[in-house]
XYZ file of C-alpha atoms in Angstrom:
492
model
C 0.000 0.000 0.000
C 2.409 2.691 1.199
C 5.398 0.835 -0.173
C 3.953 1.121 -3.672
C 3.825 4.938 -3.566
C 6.226 6.732 -5.881
C 8.022 9.102 -3.533
C 9.990 10.669 -6.385
C 6.913 12.543 -7.619
C 7.419 16.299 -7.506
C 6.217 19.673 -8.811
C 8.305 22.576 -10.034
C 7.767 25.946 -8.337
C 5.990 27.642 -11.250
C 3.413 24.850 -11.662
C 2.957 24.656 -7.908
C 2.260 28.381 -7.522
C -0.268 28.336 -10.328
C -2.148 25.299 -9.020
C -2.043 26.116 -5.302
C -3.473 29.605 -5.810
C -6.410 28.244 -7.827
C -7.053 25.505 -5.258
C -7.100 27.901 -2.312
C -9.565 30.156 -4.104
C -11.746 27.163 -4.902
C -11.679 26.051 -1.267
C -12.898 29.485 -0.173
C -15.876 29.190 -2.536
C -16.603 25.666 -1.330
C -16.429 26.758 2.307
C -19.189 29.278 1.656
C -21.231 26.646 -0.171
C -20.865 24.287 2.810
C -22.096 27.022 5.109
C -25.111 27.765 2.900
C -25.991 24.074 2.527
C -25.380 23.237 6.222
C -22.751 20.660 5.278
C -20.408 19.748 8.166
C -16.887 18.756 7.111
C -14.225 16.715 8.921
C -10.662 16.712 7.583
C -8.199 14.203 9.051
C -4.464 14.744 8.576
C -2.217 11.857 9.554
C 1.277 10.813 8.559
C 4.873 10.729 9.660
C 6.379 13.363 11.915
C 7.792 16.284 9.912
C 5.680 15.295 6.899
C 4.558 18.908 6.473
C 1.080 18.723 7.990
C 1.448 22.087 9.750
C 2.419 23.969 6.590
C -0.328 22.136 4.741
C -2.951 23.341 7.223
C -1.753 26.923 6.761
C -2.222 26.627 3.004
C -5.569 24.916 3.402
C -7.079 27.722 5.485
C -5.184 30.633 3.923
C -8.189 31.958 1.989
C -10.907 30.555 4.259
C -13.167 32.566 6.537
C -11.719 31.868 10.032
C -15.221 32.000 11.527
C -16.152 28.825 9.673
C -13.385 26.413 10.590
C -11.405 25.208 13.594
C -8.122 23.280 13.736
C -7.809 20.623 16.431
C -4.199 19.616 17.163
C -4.489 16.228 18.838
C -1.895 15.300 21.437
C -1.794 12.600 24.102
C -5.067 12.279 25.999
C -5.332 13.982 29.367
C -6.161 12.120 32.607
C -9.690 13.559 32.343
C -10.103 12.246 28.791
C -8.778 8.839 29.811
C -11.723 8.519 32.202
C -14.056 8.174 29.184
C -14.262 5.926 26.094
C -11.408 6.925 23.764
C -13.727 8.482 21.147
C -15.366 10.745 23.749
C -12.943 13.626 23.273
C -13.431 13.597 19.502
C -17.211 13.720 19.754
C -16.725 16.968 21.725
C -14.832 18.470 18.786
C -17.178 17.567 15.932
C -18.251 20.549 13.806
C -21.837 21.815 13.684
C -23.617 22.001 10.352
C -21.923 24.330 7.871
C -18.552 24.293 9.650
C -15.213 22.607 8.989
C -13.113 20.789 11.601
C -9.508 19.976 10.718
C -7.919 17.307 12.880
C -4.127 17.620 12.970
C -3.716 14.015 14.067
C -6.911 12.389 15.211
C -8.473 9.249 16.662
C -5.893 7.330 14.631
C -3.175 8.427 17.048
C -4.687 5.910 19.453
C -4.036 2.978 17.108
C -0.589 4.169 16.017
C 1.434 5.847 18.756
C -0.445 4.235 21.642
C 0.033 0.867 20.001
C 3.702 1.489 19.174
C 4.461 2.386 22.786
C 2.311 -0.411 24.247
C -0.361 1.871 25.656
C -2.943 0.020 23.569
C -3.118 -3.736 24.055
C -2.885 -5.851 20.909
C -6.018 -7.790 21.829
C -8.007 -4.531 21.795
C -6.835 -3.358 18.361
C -9.573 -5.065 16.254
C -12.276 -3.652 18.544
C -10.833 -0.141 18.358
C -10.571 -0.291 14.560
C -14.199 -1.431 14.329
C -15.272 1.417 16.625
C -13.472 3.941 14.418
C -15.143 2.578 11.290
C -18.543 2.744 12.993
C -17.849 6.303 14.186
C -16.992 7.514 10.688
C -19.894 5.679 9.064
C -22.333 7.218 11.546
C -21.036 10.690 10.720
C -21.244 10.148 6.963
C -24.738 8.663 7.245
C -25.739 11.795 9.139
C -24.474 14.018 6.305
C -20.883 14.800 7.337
C -18.256 14.988 4.574
C -15.037 13.244 5.675
C -11.664 13.594 3.944
C -8.768 11.526 5.364
C -5.155 12.030 4.303
C -2.001 10.139 5.212
C 1.295 11.801 4.270
C 4.048 9.276 3.617
C 7.812 9.825 3.779
C 10.814 7.635 3.076
C 12.979 6.868 6.088
C 15.813 8.934 4.637
C 13.535 11.971 4.167
C 12.040 11.567 7.646
C 15.480 11.533 9.272
C 16.630 14.557 7.259
C 13.587 16.640 8.226
C 13.723 15.708 11.897
C 17.398 16.654 12.060
C 16.766 19.954 10.292
C 13.915 20.844 12.652
C 15.906 19.810 15.725
C 18.870 21.977 14.663
C 16.703 25.084 14.218
C 16.004 26.873 17.496
C 12.672 28.112 16.125
C 11.378 24.609 15.388
C 13.333 22.379 17.776
C 10.510 22.488 20.348
C 8.222 20.700 17.908
C 10.389 17.588 17.697
C 9.219 15.098 20.307
C 11.017 11.984 21.549
C 8.165 10.020 19.943
C 9.100 11.523 16.569
C 12.640 10.165 16.815
C 11.152 6.808 17.779
C 9.256 6.797 14.493
C 12.539 7.087 12.624
C 14.330 4.579 14.840
C 11.507 2.021 14.566
C 10.545 2.953 11.010
C 9.788 -0.567 9.751
C 7.712 -1.421 12.814
C 5.731 1.829 12.583
C 5.272 1.339 8.846
C 3.738 -2.085 9.489
C 1.282 -0.639 12.009
C 0.448 2.151 9.597
C -0.195 -0.270 6.724
C -2.510 -2.387 8.875
C -4.426 0.682 10.073
C -4.927 1.968 6.523
C -6.137 -1.408 5.276
C -8.638 -1.834 8.126
C -10.014 1.702 8.132
C -10.138 2.700 4.468
C -13.848 2.184 3.908
C -16.284 3.028 1.154
C -17.775 5.903 3.145
C -14.457 7.219 4.478
C -11.524 6.168 2.260
C -7.929 7.176 2.850
C -6.041 9.337 0.375
C -2.372 8.333 0.430
C -0.064 11.243 -0.267
C 3.502 11.070 -1.546
C 5.168 13.464 0.859
C 8.858 13.650 -0.060
C 8.085 16.703 -2.200
C 6.148 19.202 -0.096
C 4.763 21.003 -3.125
C 3.407 17.783 -4.606
C 1.840 16.804 -1.257
C 0.055 20.127 -0.767
C -1.409 20.166 -4.255
C -2.568 16.552 -3.995
C -4.252 17.079 -0.634
C -5.992 20.287 -1.643
C -7.086 18.800 -4.984
C -8.649 15.794 -3.264
C -10.283 17.991 -0.627
C -11.855 20.119 -3.371
C -13.126 16.949 -5.060
C -14.522 15.544 -1.803
C -16.401 18.729 -0.924
C -17.719 19.148 -4.465
C -19.010 15.585 -4.501
C -20.588 15.941 -1.037
C -22.376 19.155 -2.047
C -23.607 17.566 -5.283
C -24.882 14.550 -3.369
C -26.666 16.787 -0.884
C -28.298 18.786 -3.695
C -29.862 15.683 -5.288
C -30.700 13.867 -2.075
C -34.161 12.361 -2.288
C -35.968 11.224 0.846
C -38.309 8.343 -0.004
C -41.861 8.519 1.337
C -42.298 6.911 4.737
C -44.279 3.730 5.106
C -47.689 4.046 6.844
C -47.330 4.067 10.650
C -47.429 0.563 12.118
C -50.205 0.476 14.711
C -50.035 -3.230 15.530
C -47.234 -5.757 15.871
C -47.006 -8.402 13.194
C -47.755 -11.999 14.239
C -44.041 -12.811 13.925
C -42.956 -9.900 16.145
C -42.536 -10.465 19.911
C -44.574 -8.342 22.310
C -42.196 -7.862 25.223
C -44.448 -5.413 27.020
C -47.449 -7.747 27.030
C -45.457 -10.423 28.880
C -44.947 -8.247 31.945
C -46.960 -9.191 35.028
C -48.389 -5.837 36.081
C -50.126 -7.354 39.125
C -46.828 -7.649 40.985
C -46.919 -5.446 44.071
C -45.395 -4.777 47.467
C -47.061 -3.761 50.698
C -45.862 -0.528 52.267
C -44.099 -2.128 55.241
C -42.134 -4.578 53.115
C -41.343 -1.769 50.675
C -39.857 0.424 53.414
C -37.758 -2.401 54.803
C -36.328 -3.445 51.434
C -35.879 0.167 50.363
C -33.650 0.927 53.345
C -31.621 -2.256 52.856
C -31.121 -1.560 49.152
C -30.172 2.076 49.643
C -27.565 1.189 52.270
C -26.097 -1.461 49.987
C -26.027 0.927 47.044
C -24.219 3.534 49.149
C -21.550 0.963 50.015
C -21.201 0.083 46.345
C -20.827 3.763 45.485
C -17.624 3.873 47.507
C -16.288 0.841 45.613
C -17.246 2.422 42.303
C -15.259 5.492 43.254
C -12.283 3.458 44.464
C -12.069 1.382 41.288
C -13.026 4.293 38.990
C -15.894 2.345 37.436
C -18.349 4.395 35.338
C -22.035 3.559 35.752
C -24.797 4.644 33.404
C -28.475 4.023 34.120
C -31.070 4.761 31.425
C -34.751 5.282 32.219
C -37.414 5.064 29.550
C -41.107 4.378 29.924
C -44.635 5.644 29.528
C -45.586 9.113 30.736
C -46.399 8.902 34.467
C -44.783 5.455 34.700
C -42.736 6.544 37.719
C -39.279 7.266 36.284
C -38.813 10.275 38.538
C -39.831 8.349 41.643
C -37.483 5.472 40.836
C -34.593 7.880 40.234
C -35.344 9.710 43.496
C -35.138 6.479 45.515
C -31.873 5.618 43.770
C -30.222 8.901 44.652
C -31.686 9.498 48.129
C -28.893 7.703 49.983
C -26.027 8.463 47.590
C -23.265 11.015 47.933
C -24.394 13.779 45.542
C -20.776 14.455 44.530
C -20.604 11.081 42.826
C -23.740 10.960 40.715
C -25.231 13.086 37.958
C -28.829 13.102 36.721
C -29.439 14.291 33.158
C -32.943 14.889 31.843
C -33.518 14.913 28.090
C -36.355 16.558 26.220
C -36.469 17.955 22.679
C -32.960 18.813 21.389
C -31.864 22.442 21.502
C -30.980 24.441 18.383
C -27.290 23.764 19.044
C -27.893 20.035 19.463
C -29.830 19.881 16.201
C -26.668 21.018 14.408
C -24.951 17.730 15.329
C -25.446 13.983 15.127
C -28.248 12.984 17.504
C -25.802 10.994 19.682
C -23.599 14.057 20.207
C -25.545 15.426 23.159
C -25.396 12.066 24.946
C -21.666 11.589 24.405
C -21.146 14.993 26.007
C -22.781 13.957 29.297
C -21.326 10.487 29.742
C -20.184 9.919 33.326
C -16.438 9.418 33.835
C -14.965 6.612 35.911
C -16.181 6.625 39.506
C -19.428 8.466 38.732
C -22.996 7.170 38.448
C -24.765 8.797 35.519
C -28.560 8.649 35.415
C -30.352 9.553 32.175
C -34.054 10.399 32.384
C -34.818 9.638 28.730
C -31.950 8.885 26.388
C -30.849 8.202 22.817
C -33.854 5.883 22.504
C -35.861 8.987 21.737
C -34.600 8.547 18.183
C -36.535 5.287 17.745
C -39.471 6.238 19.977
C -40.753 9.831 20.055
C -38.795 10.944 16.956
C -40.084 7.951 15.038
C -43.710 8.274 16.137
C -43.896 12.059 15.819
C -42.073 12.168 12.479
C -39.091 14.207 13.751
C -36.742 11.610 12.211
C -37.130 10.170 8.735
C -37.737 6.459 8.355
C -34.183 6.034 7.065
C -32.814 7.835 10.122
C -34.703 5.914 12.788
C -34.180 2.551 11.118
C -30.447 3.275 10.905
C -30.411 4.246 14.585
C -30.818 0.685 15.895
C -27.378 -0.242 14.594
C -25.859 3.046 15.768
C -27.282 2.559 19.261
C -25.939 -0.992 19.497
C -22.497 0.215 18.408
C -22.574 3.061 20.918
C -23.558 0.792 23.792
C -20.951 -1.796 22.812
C -18.306 0.941 23.044
C -19.501 1.812 26.540
C -19.364 -1.810 27.580
C -15.844 -2.281 26.177
C -14.764 0.856 28.078
C -15.825 -0.775 31.357
C -19.207 0.865 31.904
C -21.958 -0.671 33.977
C -24.899 -0.013 31.667
C -28.438 -0.708 32.822
C -31.481 0.129 30.662
C -34.949 0.261 32.217
C -38.342 0.448 30.560
C -41.069 1.205 33.134
C -44.241 -0.512 31.985
C -47.773 0.430 33.049
C -51.118 -0.210 31.385
C -53.387 2.501 29.882
C -55.809 2.332 32.802
C -53.077 3.002 35.354
C -51.727 5.859 33.272
C -55.159 7.511 33.082
C -55.578 7.127 36.833
C -52.227 8.850 37.435
C -53.006 11.596 34.921
C -56.252 12.395 36.732
C -54.486 12.404 40.077
C -51.844 14.809 38.764
C -54.474 17.084 37.282
C -56.197 17.448 40.636
C -53.022 17.859 42.716
C -51.775 21.487 42.833
C -48.263 20.253 43.648
C -48.083 17.844 40.694
C -50.293 19.446 38.057
C -47.228 21.033 36.408
C -46.083 17.531 35.440
C -49.134 16.996 33.233
C -48.993 18.678 29.821
C -51.046 18.690 26.650
C -48.266 16.652 25.076
C -48.881 13.875 27.615
C -52.520 13.657 26.522
C -51.506 13.663 22.833
C -48.992 10.890 23.422
C -51.654 8.860 25.174
C -53.790 8.973 22.031
C -50.881 7.346 20.174
C -50.468 4.500 22.658
C -50.523 1.795 19.972
C -47.858 3.568 17.891
C -45.579 3.933 20.893
C -46.207 0.334 21.935
C -45.087 -0.921 18.519
C -42.063 1.383 18.499
C -41.043 0.297 21.997
C -41.287 -3.402 21.190
C -39.236 -2.841 18.032
C -36.601 -0.930 20.006
C -36.318 -3.651 22.644
C -36.155 -6.411 20.033
C -33.393 -4.695 18.070
C -31.273 -3.345 20.940
C -31.540 -6.059 23.590
C -27.934 -7.236 23.338
C -25.625 -9.234 25.642
C -23.573 -6.053 26.148
C -26.625 -3.941 26.973
C -29.748 -5.934 27.874
C -33.090 -4.314 28.616
C -34.866 -4.630 31.952
C -38.635 -4.211 31.714
C -40.019 -3.045 35.047
C -43.573 -3.923 36.140
C -44.578 -0.446 37.305
C -48.328 -0.438 37.995
C -47.311 -0.677 41.642
C -44.789 2.085 42.411
C -43.387 0.345 45.481
C -42.585 -2.794 43.507
C -41.066 -0.825 40.610
C -38.729 1.191 42.818
C -37.394 -1.859 44.648
C -37.085 -3.786 41.371
C -34.953 -0.993 39.886
C -32.755 -0.599 42.968
C -32.041 -4.296 43.322
C -31.332 -4.653 39.588
C -28.816 -1.785 39.720
C -27.130 -3.325 42.766
C -26.809 -6.684 41.018
C -25.380 -5.089 37.858
C -22.722 -3.197 39.827
C -21.818 -6.273 41.854
C -21.356 -8.274 38.680
C -18.951 -5.680 37.301
C -17.015 -5.434 40.560
């Protein structure tokens, strides 16, 4: 792959000046077009140390409007970033619609330098590569244009450039010990690089390999390919046709399992037994919280369910005995204007709990396949695609050591109506009841189908669903608490 590149390719100065000027002007026009068409762009620059990536970035943005792009120089992850899944810090840096993000090094640093210096275990490499491919595919499916470049140098050229930079007092600070290790272990690094390129050059996000011995040739090739990528992405966006959605499915097919119907909603606890078990469970959970903190284990609890199913009450009993410094509750409603400018998973990545913290999500990314599906906020293509994206996301959390528990609180329509009426007549709870709750109730069958589909397609060994019989609040709260305790114990 890299060995087949012709590193003798070059451009004379006159041809270079003529072509580079035209390319920079074209990029400025394309940047404006991306802004107008709300096209987000991700540019990835990888390659050997001293391959000229810094000078290339300067040329790339020379004519661009600085308000529409940001350059992210990626260095070793911080202790804070290491407390999250490795892709977490890159999700924070993704561009909103109409903007360009240039990654000077990227998520690929993790599978190159970290692997070279034994910070990434060999057994984890296939999983990490698969996670990167899923990450990029999710972005492209969501409308992001991705251009990935790898600048290649011969060993002789690499050594010459490193020595030149090290001997110049203005550039010596840029030369890291890791850069000299690349030259010293050139063949080993080249093998890792070849494997990475083969595994991560996909149809949606292919690599462009750049002959880098001649800096002029490399700059023109990168900018030419970037112009082509943006032009193609804008053309594709202009002719994008959204097929008509199928009629809403109001009933499950005979071949489709009805998970919700199998729940025994008659299960209940008397008040005395509830109080006794509640105290026992809360004390045990508090003890486990200290172990979670000691071992830096991240915990994430998701709560979904019908309106008035008791999610708030279950969460309150979970947190009552806990140290508030070590848990975070996040409530999700309709996405904000800022959140709509990103992939729908972006806002959830941002609030993931780090190691040692219990994160509790009141509603979650399942809104994509529930409310957004039923209410038409997501196209059929988008919500159908989301099942796979959700499974990939949750698998990443599991591989990063998360305790992940997903709860669906199940009640029947009669119990919901009873609770709605009680809320309506209670001055302290009437604020909880909205017109939207009544509208959602009218679509019970649609939500029931959507929920069963979501459970069927996302009930995985890495992230199984727990359906909570919730007609009796006492039973539901104890059921949730004891399930969380068991999940944490299993991880410990």
